[in-house]
Short mmCIF file of C-alpha atoms and ligand atoms in Angstrom, two decimals:
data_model
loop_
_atom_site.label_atom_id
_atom_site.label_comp_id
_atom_site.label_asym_id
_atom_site.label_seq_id
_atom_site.Cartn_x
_atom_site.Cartn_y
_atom_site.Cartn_z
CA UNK A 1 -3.86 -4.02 41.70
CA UNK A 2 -6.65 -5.46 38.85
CA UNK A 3 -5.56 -3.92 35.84
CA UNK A 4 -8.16 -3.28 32.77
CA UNK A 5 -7.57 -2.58 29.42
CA UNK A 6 -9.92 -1.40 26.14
CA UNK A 7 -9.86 -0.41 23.02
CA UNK A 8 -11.33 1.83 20.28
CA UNK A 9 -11.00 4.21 17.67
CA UNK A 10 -12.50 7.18 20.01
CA UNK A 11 -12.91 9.44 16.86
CA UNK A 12 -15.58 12.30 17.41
CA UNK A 13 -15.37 11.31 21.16
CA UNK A 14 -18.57 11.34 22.02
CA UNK A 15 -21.16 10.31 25.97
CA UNK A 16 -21.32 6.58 24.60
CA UNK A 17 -17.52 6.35 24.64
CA UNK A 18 -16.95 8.28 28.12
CA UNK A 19 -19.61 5.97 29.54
CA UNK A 20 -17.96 3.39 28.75
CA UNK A 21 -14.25 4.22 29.77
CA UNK A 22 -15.91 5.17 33.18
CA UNK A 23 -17.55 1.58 33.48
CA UNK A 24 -14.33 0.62 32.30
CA UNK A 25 -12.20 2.01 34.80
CA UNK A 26 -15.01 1.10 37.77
CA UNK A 27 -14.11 -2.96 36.76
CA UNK A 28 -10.51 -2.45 38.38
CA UNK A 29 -7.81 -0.16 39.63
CA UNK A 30 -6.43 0.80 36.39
CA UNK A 31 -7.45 1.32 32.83
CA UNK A 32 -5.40 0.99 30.08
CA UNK A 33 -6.86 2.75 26.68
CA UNK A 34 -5.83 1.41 23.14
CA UNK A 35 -6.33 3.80 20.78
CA UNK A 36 -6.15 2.87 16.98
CA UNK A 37 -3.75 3.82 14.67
CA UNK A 38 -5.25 5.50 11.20
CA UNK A 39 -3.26 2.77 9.25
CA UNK A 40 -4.61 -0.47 11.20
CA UNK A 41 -8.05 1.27 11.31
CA UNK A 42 -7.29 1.47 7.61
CA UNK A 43 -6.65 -2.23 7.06
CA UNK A 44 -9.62 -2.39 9.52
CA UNK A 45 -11.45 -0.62 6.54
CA UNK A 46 -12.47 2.18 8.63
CA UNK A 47 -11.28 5.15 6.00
CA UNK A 48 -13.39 7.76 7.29
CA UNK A 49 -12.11 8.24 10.17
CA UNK A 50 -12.12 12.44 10.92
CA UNK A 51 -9.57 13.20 13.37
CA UNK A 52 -5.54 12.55 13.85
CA UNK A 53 -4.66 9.77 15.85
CA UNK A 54 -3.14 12.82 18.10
CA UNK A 55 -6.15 14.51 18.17
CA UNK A 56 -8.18 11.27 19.46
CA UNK A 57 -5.08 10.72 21.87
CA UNK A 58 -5.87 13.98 23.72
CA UNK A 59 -9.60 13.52 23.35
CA UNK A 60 -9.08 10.50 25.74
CA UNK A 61 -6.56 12.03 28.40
CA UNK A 62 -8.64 14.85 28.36
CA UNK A 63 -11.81 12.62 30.13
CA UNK A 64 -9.24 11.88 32.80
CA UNK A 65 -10.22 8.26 32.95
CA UNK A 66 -7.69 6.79 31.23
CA UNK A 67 -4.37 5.44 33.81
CA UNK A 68 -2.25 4.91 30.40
CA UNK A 69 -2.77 5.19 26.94
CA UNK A 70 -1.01 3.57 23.89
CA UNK A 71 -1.43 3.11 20.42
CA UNK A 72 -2.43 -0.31 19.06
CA UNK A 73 -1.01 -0.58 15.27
CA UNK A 74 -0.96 -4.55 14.73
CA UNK A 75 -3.40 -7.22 14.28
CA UNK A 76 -2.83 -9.48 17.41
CA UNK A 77 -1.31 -6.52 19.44
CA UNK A 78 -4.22 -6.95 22.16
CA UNK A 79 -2.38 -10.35 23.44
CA UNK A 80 0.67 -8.55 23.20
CA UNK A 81 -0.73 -5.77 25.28
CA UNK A 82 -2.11 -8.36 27.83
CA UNK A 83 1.07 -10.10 28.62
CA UNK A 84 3.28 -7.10 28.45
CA UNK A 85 0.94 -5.34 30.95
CA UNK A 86 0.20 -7.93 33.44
CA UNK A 87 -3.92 -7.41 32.54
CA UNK A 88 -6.68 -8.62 34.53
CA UNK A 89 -9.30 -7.69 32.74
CA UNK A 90 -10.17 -6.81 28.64
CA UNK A 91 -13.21 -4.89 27.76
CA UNK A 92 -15.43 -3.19 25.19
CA UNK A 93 -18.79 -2.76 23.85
CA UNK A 94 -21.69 -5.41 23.87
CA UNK A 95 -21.43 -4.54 20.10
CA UNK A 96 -18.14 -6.92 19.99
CA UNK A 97 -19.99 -9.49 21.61
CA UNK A 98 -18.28 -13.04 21.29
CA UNK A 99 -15.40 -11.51 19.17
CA UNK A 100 -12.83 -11.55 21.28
CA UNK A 101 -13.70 -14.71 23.49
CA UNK A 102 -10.22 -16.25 22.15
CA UNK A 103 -8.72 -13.70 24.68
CA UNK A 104 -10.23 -15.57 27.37
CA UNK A 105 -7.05 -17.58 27.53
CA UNK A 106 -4.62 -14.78 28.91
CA UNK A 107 -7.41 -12.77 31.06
CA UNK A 108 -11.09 -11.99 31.84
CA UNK A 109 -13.36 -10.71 29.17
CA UNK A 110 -16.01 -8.69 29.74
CA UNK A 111 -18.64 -7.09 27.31
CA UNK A 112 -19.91 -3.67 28.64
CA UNK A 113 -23.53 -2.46 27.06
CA UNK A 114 -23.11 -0.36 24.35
CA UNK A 115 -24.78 3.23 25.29
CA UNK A 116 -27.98 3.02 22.96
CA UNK A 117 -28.32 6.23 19.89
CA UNK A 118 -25.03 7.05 19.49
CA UNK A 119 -22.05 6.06 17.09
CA UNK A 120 -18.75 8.01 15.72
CA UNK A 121 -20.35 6.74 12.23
CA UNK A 122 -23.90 8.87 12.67
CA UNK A 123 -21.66 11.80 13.96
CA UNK A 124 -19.72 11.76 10.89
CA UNK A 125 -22.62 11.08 8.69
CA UNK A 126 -24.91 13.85 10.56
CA UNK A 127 -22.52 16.18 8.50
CA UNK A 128 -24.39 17.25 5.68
CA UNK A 129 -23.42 15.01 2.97
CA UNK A 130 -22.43 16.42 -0.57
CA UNK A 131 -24.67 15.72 -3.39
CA UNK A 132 -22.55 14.16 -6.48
CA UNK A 133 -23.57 13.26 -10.01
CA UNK A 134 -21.38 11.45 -12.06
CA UNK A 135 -21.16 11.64 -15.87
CA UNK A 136 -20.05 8.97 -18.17
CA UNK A 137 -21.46 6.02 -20.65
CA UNK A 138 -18.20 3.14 -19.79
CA UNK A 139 -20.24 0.90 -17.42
CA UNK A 140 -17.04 -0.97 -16.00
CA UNK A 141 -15.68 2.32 -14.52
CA UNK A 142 -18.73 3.68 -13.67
CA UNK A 143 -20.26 0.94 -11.84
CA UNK A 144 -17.05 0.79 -9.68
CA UNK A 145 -17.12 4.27 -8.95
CA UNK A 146 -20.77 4.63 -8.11
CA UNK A 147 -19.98 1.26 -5.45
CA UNK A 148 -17.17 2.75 -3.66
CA UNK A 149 -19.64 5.76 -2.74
CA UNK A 150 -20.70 3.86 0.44
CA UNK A 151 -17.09 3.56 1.56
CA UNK A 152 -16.48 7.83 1.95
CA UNK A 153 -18.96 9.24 4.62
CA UNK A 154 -20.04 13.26 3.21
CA UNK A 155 -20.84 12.41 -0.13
CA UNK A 156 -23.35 11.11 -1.78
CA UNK A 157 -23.61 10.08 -5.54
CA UNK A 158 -27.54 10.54 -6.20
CA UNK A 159 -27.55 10.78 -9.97
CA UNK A 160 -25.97 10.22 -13.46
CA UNK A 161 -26.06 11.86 -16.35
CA UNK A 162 -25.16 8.95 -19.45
CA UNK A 163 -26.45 7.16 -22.99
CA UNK A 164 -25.63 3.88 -21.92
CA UNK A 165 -28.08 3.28 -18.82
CA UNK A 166 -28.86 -0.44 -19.85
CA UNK A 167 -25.46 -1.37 -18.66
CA UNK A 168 -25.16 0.16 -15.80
CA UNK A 169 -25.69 -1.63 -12.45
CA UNK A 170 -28.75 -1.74 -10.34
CA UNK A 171 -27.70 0.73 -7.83
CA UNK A 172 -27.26 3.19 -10.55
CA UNK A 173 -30.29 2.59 -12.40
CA UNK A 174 -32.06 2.89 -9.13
CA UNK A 175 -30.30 6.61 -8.45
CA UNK A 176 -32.83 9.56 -8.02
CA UNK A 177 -31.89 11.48 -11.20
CA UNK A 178 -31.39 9.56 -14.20
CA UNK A 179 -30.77 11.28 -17.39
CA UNK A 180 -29.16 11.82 -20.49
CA UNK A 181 -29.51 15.85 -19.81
CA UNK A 182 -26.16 16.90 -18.66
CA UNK A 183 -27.77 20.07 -17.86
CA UNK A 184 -30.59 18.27 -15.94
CA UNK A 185 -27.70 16.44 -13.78
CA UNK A 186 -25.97 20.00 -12.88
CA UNK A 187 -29.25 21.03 -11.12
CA UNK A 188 -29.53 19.03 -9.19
CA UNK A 189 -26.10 18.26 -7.48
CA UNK A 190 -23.42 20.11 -6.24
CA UNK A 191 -20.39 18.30 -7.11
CA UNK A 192 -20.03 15.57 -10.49
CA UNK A 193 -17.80 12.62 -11.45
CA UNK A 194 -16.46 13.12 -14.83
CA UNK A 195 -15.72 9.96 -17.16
CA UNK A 196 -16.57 10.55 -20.43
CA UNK A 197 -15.37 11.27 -23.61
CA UNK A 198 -11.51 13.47 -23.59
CA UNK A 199 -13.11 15.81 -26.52
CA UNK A 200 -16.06 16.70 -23.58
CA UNK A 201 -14.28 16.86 -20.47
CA UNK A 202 -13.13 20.85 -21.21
CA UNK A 203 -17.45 22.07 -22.07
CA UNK A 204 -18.25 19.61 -19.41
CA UNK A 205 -16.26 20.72 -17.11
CA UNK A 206 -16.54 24.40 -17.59
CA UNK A 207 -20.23 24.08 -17.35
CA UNK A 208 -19.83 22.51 -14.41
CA UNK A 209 -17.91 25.29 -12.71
CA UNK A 210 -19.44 28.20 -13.97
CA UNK A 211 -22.64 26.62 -11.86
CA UNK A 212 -20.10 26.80 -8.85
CA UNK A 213 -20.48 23.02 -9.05
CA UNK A 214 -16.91 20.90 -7.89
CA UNK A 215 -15.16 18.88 -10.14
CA UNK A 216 -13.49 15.60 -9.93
CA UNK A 217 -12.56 14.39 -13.56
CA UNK A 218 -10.54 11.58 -15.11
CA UNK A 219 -7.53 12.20 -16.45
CA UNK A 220 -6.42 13.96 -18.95
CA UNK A 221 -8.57 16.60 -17.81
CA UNK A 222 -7.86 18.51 -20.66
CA UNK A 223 -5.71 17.76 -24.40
CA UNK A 224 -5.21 21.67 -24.74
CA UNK A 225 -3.00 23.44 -22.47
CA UNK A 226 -4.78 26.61 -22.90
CA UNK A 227 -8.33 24.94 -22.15
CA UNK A 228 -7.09 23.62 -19.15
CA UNK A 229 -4.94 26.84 -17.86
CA UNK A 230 -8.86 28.42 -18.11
CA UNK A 231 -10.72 25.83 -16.51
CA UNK A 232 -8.09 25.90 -13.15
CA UNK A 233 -8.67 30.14 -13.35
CA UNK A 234 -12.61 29.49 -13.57
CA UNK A 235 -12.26 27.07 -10.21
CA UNK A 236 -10.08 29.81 -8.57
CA UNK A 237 -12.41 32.21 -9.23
CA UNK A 238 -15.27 30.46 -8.42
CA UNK A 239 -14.02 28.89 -5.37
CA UNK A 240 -14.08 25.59 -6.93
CA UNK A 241 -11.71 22.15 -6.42
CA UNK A 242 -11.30 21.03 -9.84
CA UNK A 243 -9.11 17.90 -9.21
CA UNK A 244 -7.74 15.32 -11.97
CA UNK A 245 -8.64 12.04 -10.88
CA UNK A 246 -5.65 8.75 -11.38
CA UNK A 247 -6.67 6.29 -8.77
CA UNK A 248 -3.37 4.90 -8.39
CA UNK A 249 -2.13 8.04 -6.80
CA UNK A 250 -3.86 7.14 -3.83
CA UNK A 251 -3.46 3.26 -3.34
CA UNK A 252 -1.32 3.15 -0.53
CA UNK A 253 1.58 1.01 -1.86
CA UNK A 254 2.03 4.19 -4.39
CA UNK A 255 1.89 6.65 -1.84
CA UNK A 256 3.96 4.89 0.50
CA UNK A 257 7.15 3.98 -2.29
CA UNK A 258 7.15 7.75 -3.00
CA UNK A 259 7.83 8.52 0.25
CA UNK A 260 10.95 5.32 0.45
CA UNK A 261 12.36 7.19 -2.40
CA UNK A 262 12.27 10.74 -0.39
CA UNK A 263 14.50 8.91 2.31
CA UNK A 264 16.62 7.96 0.01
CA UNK A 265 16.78 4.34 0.31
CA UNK A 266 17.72 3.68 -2.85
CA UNK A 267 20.27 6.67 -3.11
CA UNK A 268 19.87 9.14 -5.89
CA UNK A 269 17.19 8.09 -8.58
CA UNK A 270 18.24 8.06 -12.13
CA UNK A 271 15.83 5.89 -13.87
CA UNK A 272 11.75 5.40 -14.04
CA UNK A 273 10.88 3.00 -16.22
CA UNK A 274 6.56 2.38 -16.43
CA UNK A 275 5.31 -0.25 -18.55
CA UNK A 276 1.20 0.05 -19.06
CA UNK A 277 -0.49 -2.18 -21.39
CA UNK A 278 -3.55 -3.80 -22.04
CA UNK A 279 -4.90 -5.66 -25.26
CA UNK A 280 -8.19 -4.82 -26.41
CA UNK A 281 -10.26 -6.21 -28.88
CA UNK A 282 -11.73 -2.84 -29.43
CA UNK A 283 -12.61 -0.82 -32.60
CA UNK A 284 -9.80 0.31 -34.43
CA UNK A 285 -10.90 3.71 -34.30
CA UNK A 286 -11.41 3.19 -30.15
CA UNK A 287 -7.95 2.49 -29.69
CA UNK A 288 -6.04 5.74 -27.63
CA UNK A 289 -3.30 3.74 -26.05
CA UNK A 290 -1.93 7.27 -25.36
CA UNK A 291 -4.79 9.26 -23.75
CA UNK A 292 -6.33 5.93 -21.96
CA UNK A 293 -2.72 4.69 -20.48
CA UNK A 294 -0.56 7.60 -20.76
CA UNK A 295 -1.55 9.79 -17.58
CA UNK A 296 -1.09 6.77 -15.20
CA UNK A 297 2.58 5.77 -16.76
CA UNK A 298 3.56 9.61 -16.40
CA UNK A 299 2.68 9.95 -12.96
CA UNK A 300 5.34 8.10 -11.33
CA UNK A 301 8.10 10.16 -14.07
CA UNK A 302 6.65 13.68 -12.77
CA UNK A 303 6.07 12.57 -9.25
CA UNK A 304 9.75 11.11 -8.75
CA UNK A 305 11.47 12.97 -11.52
CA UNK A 306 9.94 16.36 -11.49
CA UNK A 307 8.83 18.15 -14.63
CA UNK A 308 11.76 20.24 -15.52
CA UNK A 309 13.33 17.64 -17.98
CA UNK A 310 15.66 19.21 -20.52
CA UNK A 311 14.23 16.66 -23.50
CA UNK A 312 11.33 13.79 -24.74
CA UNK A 313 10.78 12.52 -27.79
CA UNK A 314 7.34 10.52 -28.57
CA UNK A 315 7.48 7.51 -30.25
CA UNK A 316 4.21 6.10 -31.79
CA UNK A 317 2.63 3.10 -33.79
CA UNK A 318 -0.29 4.31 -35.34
CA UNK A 319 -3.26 2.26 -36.51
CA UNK A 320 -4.87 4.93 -38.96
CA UNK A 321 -4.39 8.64 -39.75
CA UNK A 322 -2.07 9.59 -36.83
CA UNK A 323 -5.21 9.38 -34.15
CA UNK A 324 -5.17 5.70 -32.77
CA UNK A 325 -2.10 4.64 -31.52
CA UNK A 326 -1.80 1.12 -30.93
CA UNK A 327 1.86 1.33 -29.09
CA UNK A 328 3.55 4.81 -27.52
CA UNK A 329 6.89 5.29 -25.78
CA UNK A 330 7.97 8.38 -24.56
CA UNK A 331 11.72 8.99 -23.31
CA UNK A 332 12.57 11.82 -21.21
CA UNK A 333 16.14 13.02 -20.31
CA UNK A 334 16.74 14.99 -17.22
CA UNK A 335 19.63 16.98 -16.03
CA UNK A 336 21.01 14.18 -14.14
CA UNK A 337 18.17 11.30 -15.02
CA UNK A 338 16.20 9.53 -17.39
CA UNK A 339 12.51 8.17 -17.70
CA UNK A 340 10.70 6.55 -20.23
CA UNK A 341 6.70 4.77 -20.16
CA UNK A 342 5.24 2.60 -22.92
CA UNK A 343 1.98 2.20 -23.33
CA UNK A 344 -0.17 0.21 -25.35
CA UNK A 345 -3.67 -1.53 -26.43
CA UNK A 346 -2.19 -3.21 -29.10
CA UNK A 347 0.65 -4.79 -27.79
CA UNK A 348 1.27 -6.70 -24.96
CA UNK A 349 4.02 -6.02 -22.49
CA UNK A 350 4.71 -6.45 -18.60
CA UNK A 351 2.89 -4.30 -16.85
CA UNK A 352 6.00 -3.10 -14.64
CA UNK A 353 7.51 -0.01 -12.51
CA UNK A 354 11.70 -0.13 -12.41
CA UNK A 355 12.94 2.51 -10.69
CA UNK A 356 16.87 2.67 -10.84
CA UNK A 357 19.12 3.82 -8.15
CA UNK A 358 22.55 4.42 -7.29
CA UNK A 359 21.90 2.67 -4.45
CA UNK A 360 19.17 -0.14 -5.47
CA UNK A 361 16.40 -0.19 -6.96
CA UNK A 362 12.69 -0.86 -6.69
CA UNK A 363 10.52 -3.22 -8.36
CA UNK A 364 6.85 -2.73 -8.73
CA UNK A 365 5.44 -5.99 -10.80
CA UNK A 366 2.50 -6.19 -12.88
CA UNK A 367 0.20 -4.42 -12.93
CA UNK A 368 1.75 -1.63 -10.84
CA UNK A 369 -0.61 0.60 -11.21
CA UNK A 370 -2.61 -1.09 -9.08
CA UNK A 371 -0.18 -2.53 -6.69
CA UNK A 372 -0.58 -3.70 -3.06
CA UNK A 373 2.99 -4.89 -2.80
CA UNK A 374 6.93 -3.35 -4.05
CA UNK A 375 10.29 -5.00 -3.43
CA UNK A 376 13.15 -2.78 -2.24
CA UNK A 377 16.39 -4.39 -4.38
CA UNK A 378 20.21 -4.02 -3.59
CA UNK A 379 23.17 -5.88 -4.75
CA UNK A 380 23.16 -7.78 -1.74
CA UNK A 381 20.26 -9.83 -1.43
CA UNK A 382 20.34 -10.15 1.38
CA UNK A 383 19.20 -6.22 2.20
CA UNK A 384 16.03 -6.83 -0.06
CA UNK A 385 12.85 -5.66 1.43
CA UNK A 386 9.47 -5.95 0.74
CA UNK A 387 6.20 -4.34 1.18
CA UNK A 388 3.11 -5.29 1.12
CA UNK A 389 -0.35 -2.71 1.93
CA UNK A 390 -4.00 -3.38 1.81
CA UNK A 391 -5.27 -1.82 -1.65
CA UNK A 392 -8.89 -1.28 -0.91
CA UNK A 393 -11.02 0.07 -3.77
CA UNK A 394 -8.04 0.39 -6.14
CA UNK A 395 -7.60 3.78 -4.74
CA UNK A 396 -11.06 5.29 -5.70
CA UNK A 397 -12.51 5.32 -2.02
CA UNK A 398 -9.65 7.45 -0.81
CA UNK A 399 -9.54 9.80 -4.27
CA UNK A 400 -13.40 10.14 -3.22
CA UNK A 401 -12.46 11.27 0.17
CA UNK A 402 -9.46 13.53 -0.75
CA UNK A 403 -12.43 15.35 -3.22
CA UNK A 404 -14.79 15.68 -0.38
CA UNK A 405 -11.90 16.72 2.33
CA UNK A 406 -10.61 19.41 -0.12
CA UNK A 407 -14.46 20.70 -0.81
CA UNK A 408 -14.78 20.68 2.99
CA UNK A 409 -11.65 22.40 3.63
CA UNK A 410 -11.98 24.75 0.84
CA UNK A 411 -8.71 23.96 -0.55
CA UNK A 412 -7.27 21.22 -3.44
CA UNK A 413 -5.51 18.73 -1.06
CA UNK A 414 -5.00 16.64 -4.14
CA UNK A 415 -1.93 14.23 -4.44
CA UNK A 416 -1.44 14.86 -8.21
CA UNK A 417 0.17 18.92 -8.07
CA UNK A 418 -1.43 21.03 -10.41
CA UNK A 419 1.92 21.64 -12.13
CA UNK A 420 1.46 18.10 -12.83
CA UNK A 421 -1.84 18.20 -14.27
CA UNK A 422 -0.68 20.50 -16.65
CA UNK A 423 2.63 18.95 -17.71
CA UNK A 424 0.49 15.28 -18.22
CA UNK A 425 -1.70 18.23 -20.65
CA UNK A 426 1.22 19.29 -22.51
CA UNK A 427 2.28 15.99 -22.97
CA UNK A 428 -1.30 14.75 -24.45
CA UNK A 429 -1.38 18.03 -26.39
CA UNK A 430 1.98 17.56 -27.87
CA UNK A 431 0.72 14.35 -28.69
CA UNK A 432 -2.41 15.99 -31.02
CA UNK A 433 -0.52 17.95 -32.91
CA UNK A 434 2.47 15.65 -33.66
CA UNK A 435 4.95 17.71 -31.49
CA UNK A 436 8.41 15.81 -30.73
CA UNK A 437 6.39 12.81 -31.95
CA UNK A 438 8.18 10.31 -34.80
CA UNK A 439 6.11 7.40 -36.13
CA UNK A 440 7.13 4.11 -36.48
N1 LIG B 501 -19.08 2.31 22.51
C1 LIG B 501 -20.16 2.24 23.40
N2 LIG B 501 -21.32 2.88 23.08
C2 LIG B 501 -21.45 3.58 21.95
C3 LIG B 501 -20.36 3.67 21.04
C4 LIG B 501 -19.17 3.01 21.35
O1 LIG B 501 -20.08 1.60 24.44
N3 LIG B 501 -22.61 4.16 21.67
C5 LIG B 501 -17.85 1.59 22.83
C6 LIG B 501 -17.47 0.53 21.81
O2 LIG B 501 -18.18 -0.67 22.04
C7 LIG B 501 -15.99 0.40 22.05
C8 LIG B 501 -15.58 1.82 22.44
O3 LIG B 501 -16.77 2.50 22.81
O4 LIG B 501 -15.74 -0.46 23.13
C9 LIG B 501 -14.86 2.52 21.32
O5 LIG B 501 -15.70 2.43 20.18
P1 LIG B 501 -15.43 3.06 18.74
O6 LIG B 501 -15.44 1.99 17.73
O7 LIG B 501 -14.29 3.98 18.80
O8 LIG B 501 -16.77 3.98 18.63
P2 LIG B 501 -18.04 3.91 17.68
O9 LIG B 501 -18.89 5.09 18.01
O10 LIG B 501 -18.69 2.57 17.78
O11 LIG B 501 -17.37 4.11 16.28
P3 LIG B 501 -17.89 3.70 14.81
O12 LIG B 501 -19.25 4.28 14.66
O13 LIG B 501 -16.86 4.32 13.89
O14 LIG B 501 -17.87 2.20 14.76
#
């Protein structure tokens, strides 16, 4: 019996993909289908896939071609695959031409023709993509942001609204709508980027949805709890997603060490310690270690912790008049835990996640906020683990497509909670008005 065997994504299945599988299956007795896994198509950098790896599963069983399916999740699986299944033959598209010759060691290769007009890619981008604008004068962030647009298929960032144009890159310079007219910007798009200023984000952002216009801003979103309680009705009502945006929330080695500490590998958690610093050789007076540093250090305390702590207590070195803090701790104590971040633009620290266990513990290092790797500690050593994921984008590309998934699907799929959003407000409002805060 000639056994064959392909691979592919198969998202969106569409006549170039049966076409093949049936050319496929004519080349021998019995086909074999690969199908990838979201996370390898992820180190892949594929991102945008649309459907499950279930869903594309069925999508293949359902043509009827396929003998056997199974799931290829590793980079070097295919020779695996070969030997384990006694294959005769490998195929896929003429687009792979020459890529996979090395196979030609273990069994035939053969490169079908790709069917000609058709891709999952123009499927997915068919979909009416949603017009973004994105708002903000800090060229470093912005240019990053407006890059990572080509990454996230139904959106598209086609203006900015900004008083710094001259640094901006190229690509944004080059961007249909160009303005310093924030209202100019809101007319023509149907979703912005915010990145400006903390004492704008609340009229920005309430003009913004009032115009039914979506929202993805940076956090804090808001430094009054009141402003922000208003802004979250005025997206309800207006059917809305108004979602904070912390990139880290969504690199993967974030995502996937919250979910380790659900399992309880580490036992019963009673410590998060973050460390974020960075030191600037900024105006005095441009110096917010707090509001620049302090929603990415909390997010680990609220995510793991909760935020139902019993007490804090906010500890600050100020530079002038109680506004520019050049150092900030808080401590938090918990019913049965205890959490504290420092942050800081004037001081220099390790940039380091601890999180203490009864069990173990687990060690983010520097800087961890932007982590592709985490260490999984015991007492014995020997039990140590570590893990390392793929940070693409620093997060943005996949806080880009949560935004455009959640407009799509009508609902905030965000992975920062709204309860969240507003304790990370409390905490910067608190912070204003010199509530639990002692100066050193
Ligand atoms: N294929 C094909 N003709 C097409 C599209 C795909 O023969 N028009 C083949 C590919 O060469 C591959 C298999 O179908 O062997 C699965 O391809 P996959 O990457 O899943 O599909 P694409 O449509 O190419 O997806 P994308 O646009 O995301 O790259």
């Amino acid at each position: 019996m000639k056994k064959v065997i392909t691979y592919g994504t198969y998202d969106l299945l569409h006549y170039g993909h049966i076409r093949l599988l049936e050319r496929a299956k004519k080349l021998g007795d019995y086909l074999i289908v690969g199908v990838t896994a979201d996370d390898f198509d992820k180190t892949r950098g594929k991102i945008n896939v649309q459907q499950s790896l279930i869903d594309r599963v069925e999508a293949v069983r359902a043509t009827g071609l396929a003998d056997k399916i199974i799931v290829e999740e590793y980079e070097g699986q295919k020779i695996d695959d070969i030997k384990k299944y006694g294959i005769d033959i490998f195929t896929v598209g003429s687009d792979w031409k020459g890529k996979f010759d090395y196979l030609n060691e273990y069994c035939e290769v053969v490169y079908l023709d790709r069917t000609q007009g058709i891709s999952s890619s123009e499927i997915r981008a068919q979909k009416r993509a949603i017009s973004m604008g994105i708002v903000g004068d800090y060229a470093p962030v912005m240019n990053k942001f407006q890059s990572e647009d080509i990454y996230v298929n139904g959106i598209e960032i086609i203006g900015i609204c900004t008083n710094n144009l001259e640094e901006m890159s190229d690509a944004i310079k080059n961007l249909s709508i160009v303005t310093n007219d924030y209202d100019v910007l809101l007319n023509n798009v149907e979703s912005v980027y915010i990145r400006s200023n903390y004492n704008l984000h609340y009229e920005q952002i309430k003009k913004a949805l009032n115009k039914g216009i979506h929202v993805l801003c940076e956090s804090p979103i808001c430094l009054n709890e009141d402003e922000q309680k208003e802004l979250f009705e005025i997206a309800k009502k207006n059917n809305c997603i108004l979602m904070e945006a912390i990139k880290t929330a969504y690199s993967t080695a974030y995502s996937r060490l919250l979910l380790l500490l659900k399992s309880g590998r580490i036992g019963r958690v009673i410590s998060v310690d973050a460390i974020c610093s960075s030191l600037l050789n900024r105006e005095t007076t441009n110096i917010n270690s707090f509001k620049d540093w302090g929603s990415t250090a909390l997010l680990p305390v609220f995510q793991i912790l909760g935020t139902d702590y019993r007490e804090k207590r906010i500890i600050s070195s100020f530079l002038n008049d109680n506004k520019n803090d050049a150092f900030t701790k808080v401590d938090f104590i918990y019913e049965n835990a205890v959490a504290s971040i420092k942050v800081a633009e004037k001081a220099k620290s390790e940039g380091e996640l601890i999180i203490t266990g009864t069990e173990g513990y687990i060690y983010v290092p520097a800087p961890w906020w932007k982590t592709d790797y985490f260490e999984l500690r015991y007492e014995n050593q020997t039990e140590n683990k570590r893990y390392f994921y793929q940070l693409d984008g620093e997060g943005i590309r996949y806080e880009l497509l949560t935004f455009v998934r959640s407009i799509q699907e009508k609902k905030n799929l965000s992975n920062i909670s709204e309860e969240i959003s507003y304790e990370i407000c409390k905490l910067m409002s608190d912070f204003e008005n010199g509530i639990d805060v002692i100066k050193i």
